[in-house]
Short mmCIF file of C-alpha atoms and ligand atoms in Angstrom, two decimals:
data_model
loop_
_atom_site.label_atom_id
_atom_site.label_comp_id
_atom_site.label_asym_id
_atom_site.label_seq_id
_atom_site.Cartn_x
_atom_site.Cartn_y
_atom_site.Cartn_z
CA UNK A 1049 23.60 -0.08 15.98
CA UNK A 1050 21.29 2.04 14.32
CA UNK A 1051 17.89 1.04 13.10
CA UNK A 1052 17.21 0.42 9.79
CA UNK A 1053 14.65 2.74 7.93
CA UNK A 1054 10.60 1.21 6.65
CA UNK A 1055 9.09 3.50 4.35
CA UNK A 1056 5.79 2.58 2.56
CA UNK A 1057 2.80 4.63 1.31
CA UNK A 1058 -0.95 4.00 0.52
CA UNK A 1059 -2.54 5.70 -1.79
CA UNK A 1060 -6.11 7.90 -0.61
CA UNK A 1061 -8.07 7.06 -3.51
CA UNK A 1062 -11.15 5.35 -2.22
CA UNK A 1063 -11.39 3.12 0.32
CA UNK A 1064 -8.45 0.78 1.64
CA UNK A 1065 -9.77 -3.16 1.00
CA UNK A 1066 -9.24 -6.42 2.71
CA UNK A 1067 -5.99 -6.49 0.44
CA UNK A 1068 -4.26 -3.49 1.38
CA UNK A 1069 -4.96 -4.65 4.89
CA UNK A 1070 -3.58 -7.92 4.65
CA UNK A 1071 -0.89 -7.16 2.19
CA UNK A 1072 0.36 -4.05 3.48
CA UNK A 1073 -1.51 -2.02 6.22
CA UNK A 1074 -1.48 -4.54 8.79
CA UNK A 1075 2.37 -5.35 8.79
CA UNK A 1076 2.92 -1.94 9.57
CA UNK A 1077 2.69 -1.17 13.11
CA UNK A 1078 4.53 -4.49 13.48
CA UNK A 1079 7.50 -3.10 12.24
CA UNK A 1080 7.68 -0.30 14.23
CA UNK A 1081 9.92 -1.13 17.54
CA UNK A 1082 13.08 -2.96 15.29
CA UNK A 1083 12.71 -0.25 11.92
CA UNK A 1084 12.91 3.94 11.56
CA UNK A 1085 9.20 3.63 9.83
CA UNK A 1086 8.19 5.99 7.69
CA UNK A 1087 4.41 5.84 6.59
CA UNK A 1088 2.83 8.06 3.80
CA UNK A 1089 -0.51 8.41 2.38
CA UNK A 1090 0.04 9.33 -1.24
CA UNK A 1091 -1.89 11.88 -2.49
CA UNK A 1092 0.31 13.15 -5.59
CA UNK A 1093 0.18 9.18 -6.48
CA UNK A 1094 -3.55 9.12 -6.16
CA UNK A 1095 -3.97 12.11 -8.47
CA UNK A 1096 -2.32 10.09 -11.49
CA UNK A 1097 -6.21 8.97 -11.95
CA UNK A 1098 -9.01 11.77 -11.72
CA UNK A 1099 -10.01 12.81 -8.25
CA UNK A 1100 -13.06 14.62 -6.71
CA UNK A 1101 -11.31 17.08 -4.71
CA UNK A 1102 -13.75 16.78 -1.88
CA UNK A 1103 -13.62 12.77 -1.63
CA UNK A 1104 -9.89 13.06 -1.85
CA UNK A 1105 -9.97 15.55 1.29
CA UNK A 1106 -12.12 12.79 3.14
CA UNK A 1107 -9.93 9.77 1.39
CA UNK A 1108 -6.87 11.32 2.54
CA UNK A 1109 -8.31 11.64 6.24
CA UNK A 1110 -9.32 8.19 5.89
CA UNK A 1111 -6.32 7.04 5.15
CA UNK A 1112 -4.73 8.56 7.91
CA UNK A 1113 -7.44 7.42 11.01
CA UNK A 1114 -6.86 3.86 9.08
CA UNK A 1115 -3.18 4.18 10.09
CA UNK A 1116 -3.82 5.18 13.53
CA UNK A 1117 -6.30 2.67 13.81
CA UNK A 1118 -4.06 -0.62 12.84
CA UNK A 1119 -1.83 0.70 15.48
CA UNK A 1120 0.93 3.20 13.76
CA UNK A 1121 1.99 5.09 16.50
CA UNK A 1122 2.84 8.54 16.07
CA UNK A 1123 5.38 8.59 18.65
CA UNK A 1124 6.95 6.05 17.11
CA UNK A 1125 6.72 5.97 13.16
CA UNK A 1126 6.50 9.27 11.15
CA UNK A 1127 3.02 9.87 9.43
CA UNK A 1128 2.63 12.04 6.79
CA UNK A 1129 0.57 13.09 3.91
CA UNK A 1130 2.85 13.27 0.74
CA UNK A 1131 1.83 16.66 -0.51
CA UNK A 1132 2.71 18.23 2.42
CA UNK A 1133 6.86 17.59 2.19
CA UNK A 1134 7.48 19.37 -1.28
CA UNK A 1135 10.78 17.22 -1.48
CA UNK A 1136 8.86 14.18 -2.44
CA UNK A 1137 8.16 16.19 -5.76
CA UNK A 1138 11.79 17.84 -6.16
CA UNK A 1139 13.45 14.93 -6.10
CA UNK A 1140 10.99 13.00 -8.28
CA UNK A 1141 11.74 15.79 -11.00
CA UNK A 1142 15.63 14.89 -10.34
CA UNK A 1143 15.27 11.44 -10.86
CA UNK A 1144 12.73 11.66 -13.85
CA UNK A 1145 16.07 12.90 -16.00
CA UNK A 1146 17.99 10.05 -15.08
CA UNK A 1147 15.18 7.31 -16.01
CA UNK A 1148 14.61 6.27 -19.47
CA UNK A 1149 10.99 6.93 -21.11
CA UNK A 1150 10.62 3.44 -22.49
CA UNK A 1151 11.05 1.94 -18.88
CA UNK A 1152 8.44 3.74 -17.71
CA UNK A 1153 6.25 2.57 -20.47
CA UNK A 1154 6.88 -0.84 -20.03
CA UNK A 1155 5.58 -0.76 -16.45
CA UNK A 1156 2.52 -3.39 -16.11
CA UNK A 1157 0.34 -0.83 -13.70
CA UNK A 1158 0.81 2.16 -16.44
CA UNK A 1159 0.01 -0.15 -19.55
CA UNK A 1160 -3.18 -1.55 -17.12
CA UNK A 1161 -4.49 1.89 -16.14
CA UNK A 1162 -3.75 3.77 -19.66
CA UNK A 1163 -5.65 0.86 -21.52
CA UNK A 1164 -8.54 1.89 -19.54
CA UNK A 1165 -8.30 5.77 -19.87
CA UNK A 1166 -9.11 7.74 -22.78
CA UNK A 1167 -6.87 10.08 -22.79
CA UNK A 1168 -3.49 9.26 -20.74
CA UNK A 1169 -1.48 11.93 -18.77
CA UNK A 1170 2.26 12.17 -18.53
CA UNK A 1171 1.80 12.11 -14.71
CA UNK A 1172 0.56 8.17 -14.83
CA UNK A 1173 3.67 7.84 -16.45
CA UNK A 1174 6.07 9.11 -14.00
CA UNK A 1175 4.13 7.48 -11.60
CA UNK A 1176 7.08 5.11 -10.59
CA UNK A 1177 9.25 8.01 -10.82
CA UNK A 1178 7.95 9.74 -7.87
CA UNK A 1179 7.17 6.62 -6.11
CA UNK A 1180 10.86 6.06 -6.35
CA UNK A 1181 11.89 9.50 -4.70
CA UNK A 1182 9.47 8.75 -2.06
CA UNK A 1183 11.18 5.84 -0.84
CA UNK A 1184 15.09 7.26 -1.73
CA UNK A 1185 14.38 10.78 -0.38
CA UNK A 1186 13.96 8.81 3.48
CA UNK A 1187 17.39 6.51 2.71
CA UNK A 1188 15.09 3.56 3.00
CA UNK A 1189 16.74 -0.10 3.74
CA UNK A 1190 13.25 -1.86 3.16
CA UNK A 1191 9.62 -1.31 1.68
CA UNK A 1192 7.11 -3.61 3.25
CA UNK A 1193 3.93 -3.63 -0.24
CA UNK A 1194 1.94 -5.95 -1.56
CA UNK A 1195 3.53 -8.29 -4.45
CA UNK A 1196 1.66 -5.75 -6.83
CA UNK A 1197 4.40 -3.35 -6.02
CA UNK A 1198 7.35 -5.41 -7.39
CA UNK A 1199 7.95 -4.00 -10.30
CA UNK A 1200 7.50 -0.54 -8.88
CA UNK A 1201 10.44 -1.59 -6.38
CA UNK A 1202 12.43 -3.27 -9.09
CA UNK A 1203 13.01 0.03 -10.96
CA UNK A 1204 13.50 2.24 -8.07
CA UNK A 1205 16.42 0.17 -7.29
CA UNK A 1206 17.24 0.58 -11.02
CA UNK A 1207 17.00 4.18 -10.89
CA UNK A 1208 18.92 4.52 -7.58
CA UNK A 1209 21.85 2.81 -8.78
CA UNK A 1210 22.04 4.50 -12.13
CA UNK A 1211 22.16 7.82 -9.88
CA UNK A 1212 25.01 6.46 -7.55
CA UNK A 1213 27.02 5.23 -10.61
CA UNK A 1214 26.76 8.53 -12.95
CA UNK A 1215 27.21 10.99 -9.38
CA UNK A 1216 28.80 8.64 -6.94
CA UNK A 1217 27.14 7.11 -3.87
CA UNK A 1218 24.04 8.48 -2.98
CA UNK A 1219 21.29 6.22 -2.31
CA UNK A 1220 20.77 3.23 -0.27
CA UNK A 1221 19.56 0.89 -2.62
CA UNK A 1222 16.26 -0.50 -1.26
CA UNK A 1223 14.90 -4.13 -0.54
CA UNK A 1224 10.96 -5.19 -1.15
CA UNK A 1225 9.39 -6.61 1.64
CA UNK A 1226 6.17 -8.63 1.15
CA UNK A 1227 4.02 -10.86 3.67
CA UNK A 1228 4.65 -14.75 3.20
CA UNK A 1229 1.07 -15.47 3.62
CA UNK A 1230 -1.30 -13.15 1.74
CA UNK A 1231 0.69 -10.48 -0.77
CA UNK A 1232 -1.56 -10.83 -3.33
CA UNK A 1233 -5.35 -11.10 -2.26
CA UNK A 1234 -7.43 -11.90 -5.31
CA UNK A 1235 -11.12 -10.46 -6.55
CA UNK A 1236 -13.72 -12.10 -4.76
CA UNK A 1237 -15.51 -12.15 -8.06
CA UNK A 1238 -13.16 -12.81 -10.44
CA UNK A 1239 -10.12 -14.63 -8.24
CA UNK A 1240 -7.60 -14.71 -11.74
CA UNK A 1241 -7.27 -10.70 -10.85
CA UNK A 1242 -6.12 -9.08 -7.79
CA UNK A 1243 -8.44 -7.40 -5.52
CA UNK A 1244 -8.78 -3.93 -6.02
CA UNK A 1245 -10.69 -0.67 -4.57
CA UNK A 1246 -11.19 0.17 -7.93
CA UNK A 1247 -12.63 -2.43 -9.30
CA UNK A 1248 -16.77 -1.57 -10.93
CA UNK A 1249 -18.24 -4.74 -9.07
CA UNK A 1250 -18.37 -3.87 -5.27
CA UNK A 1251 -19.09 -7.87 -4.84
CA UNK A 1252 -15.49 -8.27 -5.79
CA UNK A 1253 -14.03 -6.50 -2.97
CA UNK A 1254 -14.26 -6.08 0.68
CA UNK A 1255 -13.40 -2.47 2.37
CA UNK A 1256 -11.75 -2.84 5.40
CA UNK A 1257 -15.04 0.04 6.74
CA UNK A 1258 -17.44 -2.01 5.08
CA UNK A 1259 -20.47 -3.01 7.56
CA UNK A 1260 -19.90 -6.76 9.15
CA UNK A 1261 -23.44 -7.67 7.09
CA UNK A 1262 -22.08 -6.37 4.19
CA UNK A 1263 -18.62 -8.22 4.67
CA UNK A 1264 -20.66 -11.70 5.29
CA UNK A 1265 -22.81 -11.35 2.49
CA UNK A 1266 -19.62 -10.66 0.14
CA UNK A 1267 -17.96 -13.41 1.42
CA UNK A 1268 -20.94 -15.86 0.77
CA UNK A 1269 -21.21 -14.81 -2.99
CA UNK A 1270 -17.65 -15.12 -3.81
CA UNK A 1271 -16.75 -17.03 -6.45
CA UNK A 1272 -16.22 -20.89 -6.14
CA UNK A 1273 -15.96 -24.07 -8.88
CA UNK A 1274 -17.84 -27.22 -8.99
CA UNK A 1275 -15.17 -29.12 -7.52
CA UNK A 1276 -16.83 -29.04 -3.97
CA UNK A 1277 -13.67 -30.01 -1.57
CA UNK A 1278 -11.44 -27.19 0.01
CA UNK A 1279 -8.36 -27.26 -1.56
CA UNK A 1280 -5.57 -25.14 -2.19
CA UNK A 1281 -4.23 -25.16 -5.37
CA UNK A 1282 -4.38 -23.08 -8.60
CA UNK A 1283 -7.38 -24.91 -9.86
CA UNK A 1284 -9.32 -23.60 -7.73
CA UNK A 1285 -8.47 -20.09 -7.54
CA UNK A 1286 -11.79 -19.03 -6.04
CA UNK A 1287 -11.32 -21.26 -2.93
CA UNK A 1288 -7.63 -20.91 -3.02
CA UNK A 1289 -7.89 -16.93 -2.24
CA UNK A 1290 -10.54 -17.96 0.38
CA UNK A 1291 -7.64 -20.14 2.15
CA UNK A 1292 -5.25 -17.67 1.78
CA UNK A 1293 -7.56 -14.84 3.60
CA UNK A 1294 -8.16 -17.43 6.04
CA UNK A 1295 -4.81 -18.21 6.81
CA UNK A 1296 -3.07 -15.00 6.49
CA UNK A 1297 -5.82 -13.76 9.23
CA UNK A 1298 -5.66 -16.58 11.84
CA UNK A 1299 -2.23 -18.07 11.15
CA UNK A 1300 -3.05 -21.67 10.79
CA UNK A 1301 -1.30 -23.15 8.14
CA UNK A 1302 -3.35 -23.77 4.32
CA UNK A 1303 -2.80 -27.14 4.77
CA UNK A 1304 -4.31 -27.16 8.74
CA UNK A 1305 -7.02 -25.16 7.07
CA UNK A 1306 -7.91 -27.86 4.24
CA UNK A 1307 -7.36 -30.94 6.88
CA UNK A 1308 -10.66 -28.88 9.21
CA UNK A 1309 -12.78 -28.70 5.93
CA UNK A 1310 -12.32 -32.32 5.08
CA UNK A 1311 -15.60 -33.89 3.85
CA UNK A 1312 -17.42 -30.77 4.69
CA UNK A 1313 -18.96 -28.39 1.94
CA UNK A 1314 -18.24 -24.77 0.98
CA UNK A 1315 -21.73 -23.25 2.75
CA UNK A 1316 -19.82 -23.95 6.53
CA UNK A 1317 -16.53 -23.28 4.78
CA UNK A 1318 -17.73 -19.26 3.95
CA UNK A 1319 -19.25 -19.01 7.05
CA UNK A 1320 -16.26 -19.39 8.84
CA UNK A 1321 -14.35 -17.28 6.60
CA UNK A 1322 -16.91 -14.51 6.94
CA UNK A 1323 -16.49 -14.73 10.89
CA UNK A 1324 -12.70 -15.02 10.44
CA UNK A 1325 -12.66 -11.48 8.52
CA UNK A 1326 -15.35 -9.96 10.07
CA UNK A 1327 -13.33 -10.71 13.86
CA UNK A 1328 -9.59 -9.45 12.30
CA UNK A 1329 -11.28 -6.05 11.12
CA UNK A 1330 -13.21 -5.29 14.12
CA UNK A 1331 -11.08 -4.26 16.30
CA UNK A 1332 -9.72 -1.37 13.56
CA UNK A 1333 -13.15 -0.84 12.30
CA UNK A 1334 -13.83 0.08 16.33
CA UNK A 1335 -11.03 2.26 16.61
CA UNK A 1336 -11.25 4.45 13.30
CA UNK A 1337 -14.75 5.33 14.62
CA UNK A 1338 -13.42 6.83 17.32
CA UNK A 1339 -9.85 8.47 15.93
CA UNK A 1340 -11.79 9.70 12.55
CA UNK A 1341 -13.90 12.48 14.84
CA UNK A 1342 -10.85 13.68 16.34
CA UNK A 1343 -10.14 16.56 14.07
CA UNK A 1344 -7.47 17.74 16.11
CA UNK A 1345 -5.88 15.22 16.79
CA UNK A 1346 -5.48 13.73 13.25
CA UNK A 1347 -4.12 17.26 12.04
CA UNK A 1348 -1.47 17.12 14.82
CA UNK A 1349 -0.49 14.06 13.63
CA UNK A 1350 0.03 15.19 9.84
CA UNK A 1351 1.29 18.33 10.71
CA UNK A 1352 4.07 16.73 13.47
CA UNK A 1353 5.17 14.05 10.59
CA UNK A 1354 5.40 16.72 8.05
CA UNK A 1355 8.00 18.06 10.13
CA UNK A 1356 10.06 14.93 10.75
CA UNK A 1357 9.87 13.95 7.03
CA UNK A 1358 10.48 17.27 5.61
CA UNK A 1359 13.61 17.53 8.09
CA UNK A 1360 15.08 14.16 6.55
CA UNK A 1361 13.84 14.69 3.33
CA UNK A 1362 16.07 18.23 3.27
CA UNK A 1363 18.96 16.51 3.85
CA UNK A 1364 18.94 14.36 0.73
CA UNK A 1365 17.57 16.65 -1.53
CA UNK A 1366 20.48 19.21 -0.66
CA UNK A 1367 22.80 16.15 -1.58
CA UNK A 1368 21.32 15.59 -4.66
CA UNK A 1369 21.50 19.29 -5.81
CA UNK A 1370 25.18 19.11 -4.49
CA UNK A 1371 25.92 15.89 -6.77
CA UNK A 1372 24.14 17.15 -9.86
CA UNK A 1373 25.45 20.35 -9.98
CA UNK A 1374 22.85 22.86 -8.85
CA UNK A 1375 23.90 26.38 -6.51
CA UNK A 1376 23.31 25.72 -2.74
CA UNK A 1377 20.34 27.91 -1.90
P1 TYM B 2455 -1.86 1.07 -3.32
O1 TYM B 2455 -2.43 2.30 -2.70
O2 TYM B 2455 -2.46 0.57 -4.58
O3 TYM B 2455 -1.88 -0.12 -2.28
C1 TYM B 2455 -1.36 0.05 -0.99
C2 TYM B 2455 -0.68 -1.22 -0.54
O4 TYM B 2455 -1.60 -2.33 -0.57
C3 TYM B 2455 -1.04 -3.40 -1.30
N1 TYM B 2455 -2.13 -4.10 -2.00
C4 TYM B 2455 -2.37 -5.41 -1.90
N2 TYM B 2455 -1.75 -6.39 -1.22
C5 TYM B 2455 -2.25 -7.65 -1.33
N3 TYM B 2455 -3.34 -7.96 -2.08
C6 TYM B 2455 -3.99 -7.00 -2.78
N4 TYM B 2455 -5.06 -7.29 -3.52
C7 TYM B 2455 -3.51 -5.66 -2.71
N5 TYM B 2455 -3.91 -4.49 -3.27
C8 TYM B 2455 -3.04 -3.55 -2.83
C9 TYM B 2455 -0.09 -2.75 -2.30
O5 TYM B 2455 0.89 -3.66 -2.74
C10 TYM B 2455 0.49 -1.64 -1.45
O6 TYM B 2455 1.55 -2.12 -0.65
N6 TYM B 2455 2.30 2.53 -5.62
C11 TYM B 2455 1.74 2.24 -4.31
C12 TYM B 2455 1.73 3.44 -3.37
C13 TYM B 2455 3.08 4.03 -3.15
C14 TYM B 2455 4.15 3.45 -2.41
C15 TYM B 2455 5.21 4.39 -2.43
C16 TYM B 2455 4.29 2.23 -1.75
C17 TYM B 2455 3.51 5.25 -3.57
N7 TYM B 2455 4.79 5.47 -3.13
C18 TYM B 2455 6.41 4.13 -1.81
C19 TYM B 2455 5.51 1.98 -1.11
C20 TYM B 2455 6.55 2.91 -1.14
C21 TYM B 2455 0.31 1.81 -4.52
O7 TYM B 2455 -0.29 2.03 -5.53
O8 TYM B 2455 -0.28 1.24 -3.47
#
């Protein structure tokens, strides 16, 4: 039987976090013997918000030595930067006339990130648009994201069954995959939000290359209650996320977690969290040190997934021009 196809994409617009780790990144590479994995780093997505063209050249890099370094293998999963497959684009023009304006408006990430802009482009609106065509363009059977992404997924699905209804079947309708433990890792700050790279307290977040001081230190001023046991419920959302981190990093159980911290206080509690992060990043923080250097190497990566993806991503697109009535080039 064939395998069925993983596509997912991050986003180069700062630094990845403990949450894209957990909820995304890190499920990856695990994917990659049973799926066809696609894996993307999103530039035209990360553009939606203002971008210093040089930090987005290193971002993008970044992103892509982060890949390599939770264990993507290029022999085995196609990596690519989005830019560099112009389909991804094409086909998110396509679908943009085929998906209603007030849809896109009602999106909770647009009405988020325009409240806190000035002056809002139409590309942060058709965000979801293109993030749609990035995941039909490949046929994709699955999309392993955060919870953060649901909506994102809900309406792709939405727009590719509108397209296989008005021009017959076209698109493999797509599932959302998320982690059981850990799809949603909250501030450290201010646990009622998610965490989030771009987020103006750095306390409130921890970068997967931040320094293992630096990750301790965050992780001892997070955000607790007065309560004083370790439990996990929503009252204590604080201790709750710490739990969750915990757990989603060691694989014991919240409830094997709370039974260890019985009668003891939140001071030992921290400190084991901080040693439980600080030993599940090290081994990627090791190995993007050494992968980042490797020029070469990274841009025979890109350049050899380009390839692959732009190969598939033909293929659709030359269906979709078929279907909607454009001349075969
Ligand atoms: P982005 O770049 O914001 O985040 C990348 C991935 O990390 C997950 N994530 C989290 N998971 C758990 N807890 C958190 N606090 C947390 N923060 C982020 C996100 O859910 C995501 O899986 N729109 C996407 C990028 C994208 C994409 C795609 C994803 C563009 N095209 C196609 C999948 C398929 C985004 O903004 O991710």
């Amino acid at each position: 039987m064939d395998k069925k196809t993983i596509f997912s994409g991050i986003q180069p617009s700062g630094s990845l976090t403990l949450g894209n780790y957990i909820g995304a990144l890190r499920n990856f590479s695990e994917l990659q013997d049973e799926y066809n994995c696609l894996y993307c780093i999103v530039d035209l997505h990360a553009i939606t918000v203002a971008q210093e063209p040089k930090e987005l050249r290193k971002n993008t890099l970044d992103v892509l030595a982060l890949y390599l370094a939770a264990g993507i293998d290029p022999e085995k999963s196609t990596i690519f930067i989005q830019s560099h497959v112009p389909q991804h684009a094409e086909l998110g023009w396509c679908l943009n006339t085929i998906t209603p304006l007030g849809q896109l408006q009602r999106m909770t990430q647009f009405k988020d990130k325009s409240q806190r802009t000035k002056e809002v482009d139409a590309g942060l609106l058709n965000y979801p648009t293109l993030m749609a065509a990035d995941i039909l363009l490949y046929q994709a059977d699955s999309v392993p994201v955060g919870a953060d992404q649901k909506q994102h997924l809900e309406l792709t699905r939405d727009i590719a069954q509108r397209f296989n209804s008005r021009y017959s079947d076209t698109f493999t309708v797509p599932e959302i995959m998320t982690p059981k433990v850990g799809a949603k890792i909250m501030s450290l700050q201010e646990p009622q939000y998610k965490m989030s790279k771009s987020s103006s307290d750095k306390d409130s977040y921890i970068l997967i290359l931040d320094s293992e001081d630096e990750t301790r230190k965050k992780i001892k001023k997070a955000v607790t209650d007065s309560v004083g046991v370790v439990n996990f419920t929503d009252e204590q959302p604080g201790i709750k996320n710490l739990i969750t981190i915990y757990s989603s990093l060691t694989g014991k159980t919240p409830e094997d977690i709370v039974k260890m911290y019985e009668g003891k206080g939140y001071g030992e509690f921290k400190s084991d969290v901080a040693e439980v992060v600080v030993e599940g990043l090290r081994p990627i923080r090791t190995k993007f040190e050494e992968i980042r250097n490797d020029k070469e190497y990274l841009e025979k990566v890109y350049r050899e997934g380009a390839q692959k993806a732009s190969f598939l991503g033909t293929k659709t697109l030359r269906k979709v021009h078929k279907k909607m009535g454009f001349i075969p080039r």
